[in-house]
Coordinates of C-alpha atoms in Angstrom, one line a residue:
M1 CA 0.0 0.1 0.3
M2 CA 1.6 3.4 -0.7
T3 CA 2.1 5.9 1.6
D4 CA 0.6 9.2 1.5
A5 CA 2.0 12.6 3.0
L6 CA 0.8 12.2 6.2
G7 CA 2.6 8.6 6.7
L8 CA 5.3 9.7 5.1
A9 CA 6.2 12.4 7.8
N10 CA 5.7 10.7 10.5
E11 CA 8.4 7.7 9.3
L12 CA 10.4 10.7 8.7
D13 CA 10.1 12.5 11.8
E14 CA 12.3 8.4 14.0
A15 CA 15.2 9.1 10.5
W16 CA 15.2 13.0 10.8
H17 CA 15.3 13.9 14.7
D18 CA 15.5 12.8 18.1
Q19 CA 11.7 14.7 19.2
A20 CA 9.6 13.3 16.2
R21 CA 6.0 15.3 16.6
S22 CA 4.5 12.5 14.7
F23 CA 1.9 11.7 17.0
E24 CA 1.0 15.8 17.1
R25 CA 0.7 15.8 13.1
E26 CA -1.5 12.7 12.8
A27 CA -3.6 14.1 15.2
V28 CA -4.4 17.7 14.0
T29 CA -4.5 15.9 10.6
R30 CA -7.5 13.2 11.3
F31 CA -8.7 16.1 13.0
W32 CA -9.3 18.0 9.9
G33 CA -10.5 15.1 8.2
L34 CA -13.3 14.4 10.2
L35 CA -14.1 18.2 10.2
T36 CA -14.9 17.8 6.7
L37 CA -15.5 14.6 5.7
P38 CA -18.8 16.5 4.5
A39 CA -17.8 18.5 2.0
R40 CA -15.2 15.5 1.1
M41 CA -18.0 13.0 0.0
L42 CA -19.7 16.0 -1.6
D43 CA -15.6 16.6 -3.0
S44 CA -12.8 15.1 -2.5
A45 CA -10.8 17.6 -3.3
R46 CA -12.4 20.7 -1.5
P47 CA -10.7 20.2 2.2
R48 CA -7.7 20.8 0.3
E49 CA -9.2 24.0 -1.6
L50 CA -10.6 24.7 2.3
L51 CA -7.3 24.4 4.7
R52 CA -5.9 27.5 1.6
S53 CA -7.6 29.6 2.8
A54 CA -8.2 29.3 6.8
T55 CA -4.7 29.8 8.4
V56 CA -4.3 28.2 10.3
L57 CA -1.4 27.8 13.8
R58 CA 1.4 25.1 14.9
N59 CA 2.8 24.9 18.3
A60 CA 1.6 29.2 18.4
R61 CA 3.0 30.9 22.1
F62 CA 1.1 33.1 23.8
K63 CA 2.4 35.6 27.0
G64 CA 1.3 37.8 29.5
D65 CA -1.5 38.3 32.3
S66 CA -3.9 36.8 31.2
V67 CA -2.0 33.5 30.2
K68 CA -0.6 33.9 34.1
G69 CA -4.9 34.4 35.4
M70 CA -6.0 31.5 33.1
F71 CA -2.8 29.0 34.7
F72 CA -0.6 30.5 37.3
A73 CA 1.3 33.0 38.3
N74 CA 4.5 31.5 38.3
K75 CA 3.6 30.4 34.5
D76 CA 5.2 33.0 31.8
F77 CA 4.5 31.3 28.8
T78 CA 1.5 28.9 27.3
E79 CA 2.1 27.2 23.9
V80 CA -1.9 25.6 22.0
D81 CA -0.9 23.3 20.1
A82 CA -3.4 23.9 17.0
V83 CA -5.1 26.6 15.9
F84 CA -7.0 26.8 13.3
F85 CA -9.4 30.5 11.7
E86 CA -11.3 31.2 9.0
V87 CA -12.3 27.2 8.6
G88 CA -15.5 27.6 6.9
S89 CA -18.1 26.0 6.7
S90 CA -18.0 21.4 7.2
L91 CA -19.9 21.7 3.8
G92 CA -17.8 23.5 1.9
H93 CA -18.8 27.4 2.5
P94 CA -15.1 28.6 2.6
R95 CA -13.6 31.0 5.0
G96 CA -15.4 31.0 7.2
K97 CA -16.3 33.1 11.1
D98 CA -16.0 29.5 12.9
A99 CA -12.0 28.8 14.9
W100 CA -11.3 25.1 16.1
V101 CA -8.1 25.5 19.2
V102 CA -7.2 22.3 19.1
E103 CA -5.2 21.0 22.2
V104 CA -3.4 17.5 21.6
E105 CA -1.9 15.2 25.0
R106 CA -0.2 12.0 24.4
K107 CA 0.6 11.4 28.8
S108 CA 0.3 8.2 30.3
A109 CA -3.3 8.4 32.1
H110 CA -1.5 8.7 35.9
Q111 CA -1.7 11.9 34.9
Q112 CA -4.9 13.5 34.9
G113 CA -3.3 17.4 35.6
D114 CA -1.5 16.8 32.3
Y115 CA -5.6 16.1 31.0
Y116 CA -6.8 19.2 33.4
L117 CA -4.5 21.4 32.0
A118 CA -4.7 20.4 28.2
I119 CA -8.7 20.6 28.7
Q120 CA -7.9 24.4 30.5
R121 CA -6.0 26.0 27.4
A122 CA -8.6 24.5 24.5
R123 CA -11.5 26.2 26.3
K124 CA -9.9 29.3 27.4
F125 CA -8.0 30.4 24.9
A126 CA -11.5 29.7 22.7
E127 CA -12.9 32.0 24.9
L128 CA -10.3 34.4 24.3
F129 CA -10.2 34.3 20.2
S130 CA -14.2 34.0 20.6
R131 CA -14.1 37.8 22.6
Q132 CA -11.2 39.8 20.9
F133 CA -11.6 38.6 18.1
T134 CA -15.9 38.5 18.0
L135 CA -16.0 34.9 15.8
N136 CA -16.6 30.9 17.6
A137 CA -14.2 29.0 18.2
R138 CA -14.5 26.0 20.1
P139 CA -12.5 24.0 21.7
V140 CA -11.3 20.3 21.2
V141 CA -8.5 18.0 23.0
I142 CA -7.7 14.9 21.3
Y143 CA -6.5 12.5 23.9
E144 CA -4.1 9.2 23.7
D145 CA -6.8 6.3 24.3
G146 CA -4.2 2.9 24.6
G147 CA -6.0 1.6 21.7
G148 CA -9.3 2.0 24.0
K149 CA -7.6 1.1 27.5
F150 CA -8.8 4.7 28.4
S151 CA -12.0 5.8 28.2
Y152 CA -12.8 10.4 28.9
Q153 CA -16.4 11.6 28.8
D154 CA -17.2 13.3 25.5
F155 CA -17.7 16.6 26.7
D156 CA -16.5 18.6 29.8
G157 CA -18.3 21.1 29.5
D158 CA -18.3 22.7 26.2
V159 CA -15.0 21.5 25.2
L160 CA -15.6 18.8 22.7
L161 CA -12.4 15.8 24.0
I162 CA -12.1 12.6 21.1
P163 CA -9.9 9.3 21.7
M164 CA -7.2 9.4 19.2
G165 CA -8.0 5.3 18.5
L166 CA -11.4 6.7 18.2
L167 CA -10.7 9.9 15.3
R168 CA -8.5 6.7 13.3
E169 CA -11.2 4.4 13.6
R170 CA -13.8 7.7 12.2
T171 CA -10.9 8.1 9.7
R172 CA -10.1 5.1 8.5
G173 CA -10.1 5.4 5.4
L174 CA -9.4 8.8 4.2
T175 CA -5.9 9.9 2.5
F176 CA -3.0 12.9 3.1
P177 CA -1.8 11.9 -0.1
S178 CA -0.5 15.9 -0.5
L179 CA 1.0 18.7 1.9
S180 CA -1.1 20.0 1.0
D181 CA -4.3 18.2 3.2
L182 CA -2.2 18.1 6.8
P183 CA -2.2 21.1 8.7
G184 CA 0.2 23.9 8.7
V185 CA 2.9 23.2 6.7
A186 CA 5.2 26.3 7.5
G187 CA 5.1 25.8 12.0
D188 CA 5.6 21.9 10.9
K189 CA 9.4 21.1 10.5
T190 CA 9.8 17.7 8.4
L191 CA 7.0 19.0 6.4
V192 CA 8.7 22.1 4.4
K193 CA 11.9 19.6 5.1
L194 CA 10.1 17.3 2.4
A195 CA 8.5 20.9 0.5
L196 CA 11.9 21.7 0.0
L197 CA 13.3 18.1 -1.2
R198 CA 10.6 18.4 -3.7
Q199 CA 11.4 21.7 -4.9
L200 CA 14.9 20.1 -5.7
V201 CA 13.7 18.1 -7.5
A202 CA 12.1 20.2 -9.9
V203 CA 15.3 22.7 -11.3
D204 CA 18.4 21.3 -13.1
P205 CA 21.1 21.6 -11.2
N206 CA 23.2 22.1 -14.3
H207 CA 21.8 25.3 -14.9
P208 CA 24.2 28.1 -14.7
G209 CA 22.7 31.1 -11.4
W210 CA 19.9 28.8 -10.9
Y211 CA 20.0 28.8 -6.7
E212 CA 19.2 32.5 -5.8
G213 CA 19.2 31.4 -2.4
V214 CA 17.2 30.5 0.6
L215 CA 14.2 32.6 0.2
A216 CA 13.6 33.5 -3.9
L217 CA 13.5 28.5 -3.2
A218 CA 10.9 29.3 -0.5
R219 CA 9.5 31.1 -2.2
D220 CA 9.2 29.1 -4.9
V221 CA 8.0 26.2 -3.3
Q222 CA 4.9 29.3 -2.3
S223 CA 4.2 29.4 -6.2
D224 CA 3.1 25.4 -6.4
G225 CA 1.5 26.0 -3.8
W226 CA 2.5 26.5 0.8
P227 CA 3.4 29.1 1.7
L228 CA 5.8 28.9 3.9
H229 CA 6.4 32.0 6.5
L230 CA 4.7 31.5 9.6
P231 CA 1.4 32.5 10.8
M232 CA 3.5 34.4 13.5
V233 CA 6.2 33.6 15.0
G234 CA 7.7 34.9 19.0
H235 CA 5.6 34.7 22.1
Q236 CA 2.1 36.4 21.5
D237 CA 1.0 38.4 24.4
T238 CA -2.7 38.4 24.8
G239 CA -2.6 41.2 26.2
H240 CA -2.1 43.4 23.4
M241 CA -3.5 41.8 20.8
P242 CA -5.6 43.6 19.0
K243 CA -9.4 44.0 18.0
D244 CA -9.8 42.5 14.4
L245 CA -8.3 39.5 13.4
S246 CA -7.2 39.7 10.0
R247 CA -4.5 42.5 11.6
W248 CA -3.3 41.2 14.3
L249 CA -2.2 37.5 11.6
A250 CA -0.5 40.9 9.1
R251 CA 1.3 42.3 12.1
E252 CA 2.6 38.8 13.7
R253 CA 3.6 37.1 10.2
E254 CA 6.9 36.2 9.6
S255 CA 9.1 38.4 8.5
D256 CA 11.6 37.3 5.3
A257 CA 15.0 37.6 7.2
H258 CA 13.6 35.3 9.8
L259 CA 12.3 32.4 7.4
S260 CA 15.7 32.6 5.2
D261 CA 17.6 32.1 8.0
R262 CA 15.3 28.6 9.5
V263 CA 15.5 27.1 5.4
A264 CA 19.0 28.2 5.5
R265 CA 19.3 26.5 9.1
Y266 CA 16.7 23.8 7.8
L267 CA 19.0 22.4 4.4
D268 CA 22.0 22.1 6.1
E269 CA 19.8 20.1 8.3
L270 CA 19.0 18.0 5.5
H271 CA 22.1 18.0 4.8
E272 CA 23.1 16.6 7.8
A273 CA 21.1 14.3 6.6
G274 CA 22.4 12.7 3.7
M275 CA 19.2 13.6 1.8
L276 CA 21.8 16.6 -0.2
D277 CA 25.3 15.8 -1.7
K278 CA 26.1 20.0 -1.5
R279 CA 25.1 22.3 0.2
Q280 CA 26.9 24.8 -0.6
P281 CA 27.3 27.1 -3.7
S282 CA 24.1 25.9 -3.9
P283 CA 22.2 22.4 -3.0
R284 CA 22.3 19.1 -4.8
L285 CA 19.3 16.3 -3.9
S286 CA 21.5 13.1 -2.9
Q287 CA 20.7 10.3 -3.9
A288 CA 19.0 9.7 -0.6
G289 CA 16.5 12.8 -1.3
G290 CA 16.0 12.3 -4.5
Q291 CA 14.8 9.0 -3.1
V292 CA 12.5 11.0 -0.4
A293 CA 11.3 13.5 -3.6
L294 CA 10.3 11.3 -6.0
R295 CA 8.2 9.0 -3.2
L296 CA 6.5 12.6 -2.2
L297 CA 5.8 13.5 -5.8
H298 CA 4.7 9.5 -6.5
A299 CA 1.9 10.1 -3.3
D300 CA 1.0 13.7 -4.5
S301 CA -0.5 12.0 -7.9
A302 CA -2.8 10.1 -5.8
E303 CA -6.4 11.3 -5.4
P304 CA -7.6 12.5 -1.8
R305 CA -10.1 9.4 -0.8

């Protein structure tokens, strides 16, 4: 069976990084698949179009007095696993006023405090975004249930709790063949690296002057439909957020200089991992890197189900 983009990314986490985020990536992706399932039944490509028009934050960090008020006075910041803004409707209407705050927990069952904090974080940030931006933000917690060993009530107040085993079961028939099917590509180091390898397949490394720098390479990736600029960088102060969502996102978007530094670091890491034969003066794919890119291209040629 062919590995889709989600499976390939999860596989490469183990090879490339000491701290894999495969569980979180799968949880967020399968949640998106569940959320857009009605639209997918009408048009298999519609969830991809909805994702392209939405804004997805991954592992966004927040600070400020309200964060201390939400949790503990000595907590300087907190991190939210995923936030979906302007996701439209489950039937496929684009750019609605809905938002989702998604927390993912994989702790063992005896660490109940972590689950409690995840529920509180999802609830409090959904309330904050709803109030701040006048939208409907809904909180969700996805948790590891050990294959059905652990369970929790479906709702804790307005917080939806989904066991990972159930989420996998409900989305078992779905495939995510392209990076375009995965939420938050820019905020996922493994997905950005895959996008870079894919782009390097499309260029002629022997053409004089093909490489105009890492920022140009990132823009080439963007022209293929995967913007690599992070929707926001740094710790966001909840006490200084504007009332307009678009203004906030425009203000906090990653600068070209920050993106250039980040992509350069990823290229260095790909070279160290054996995915590039050369890093300077321009990156050149190794045989191993080419094989990874071809696997991604092969998956990308399939239609989502």
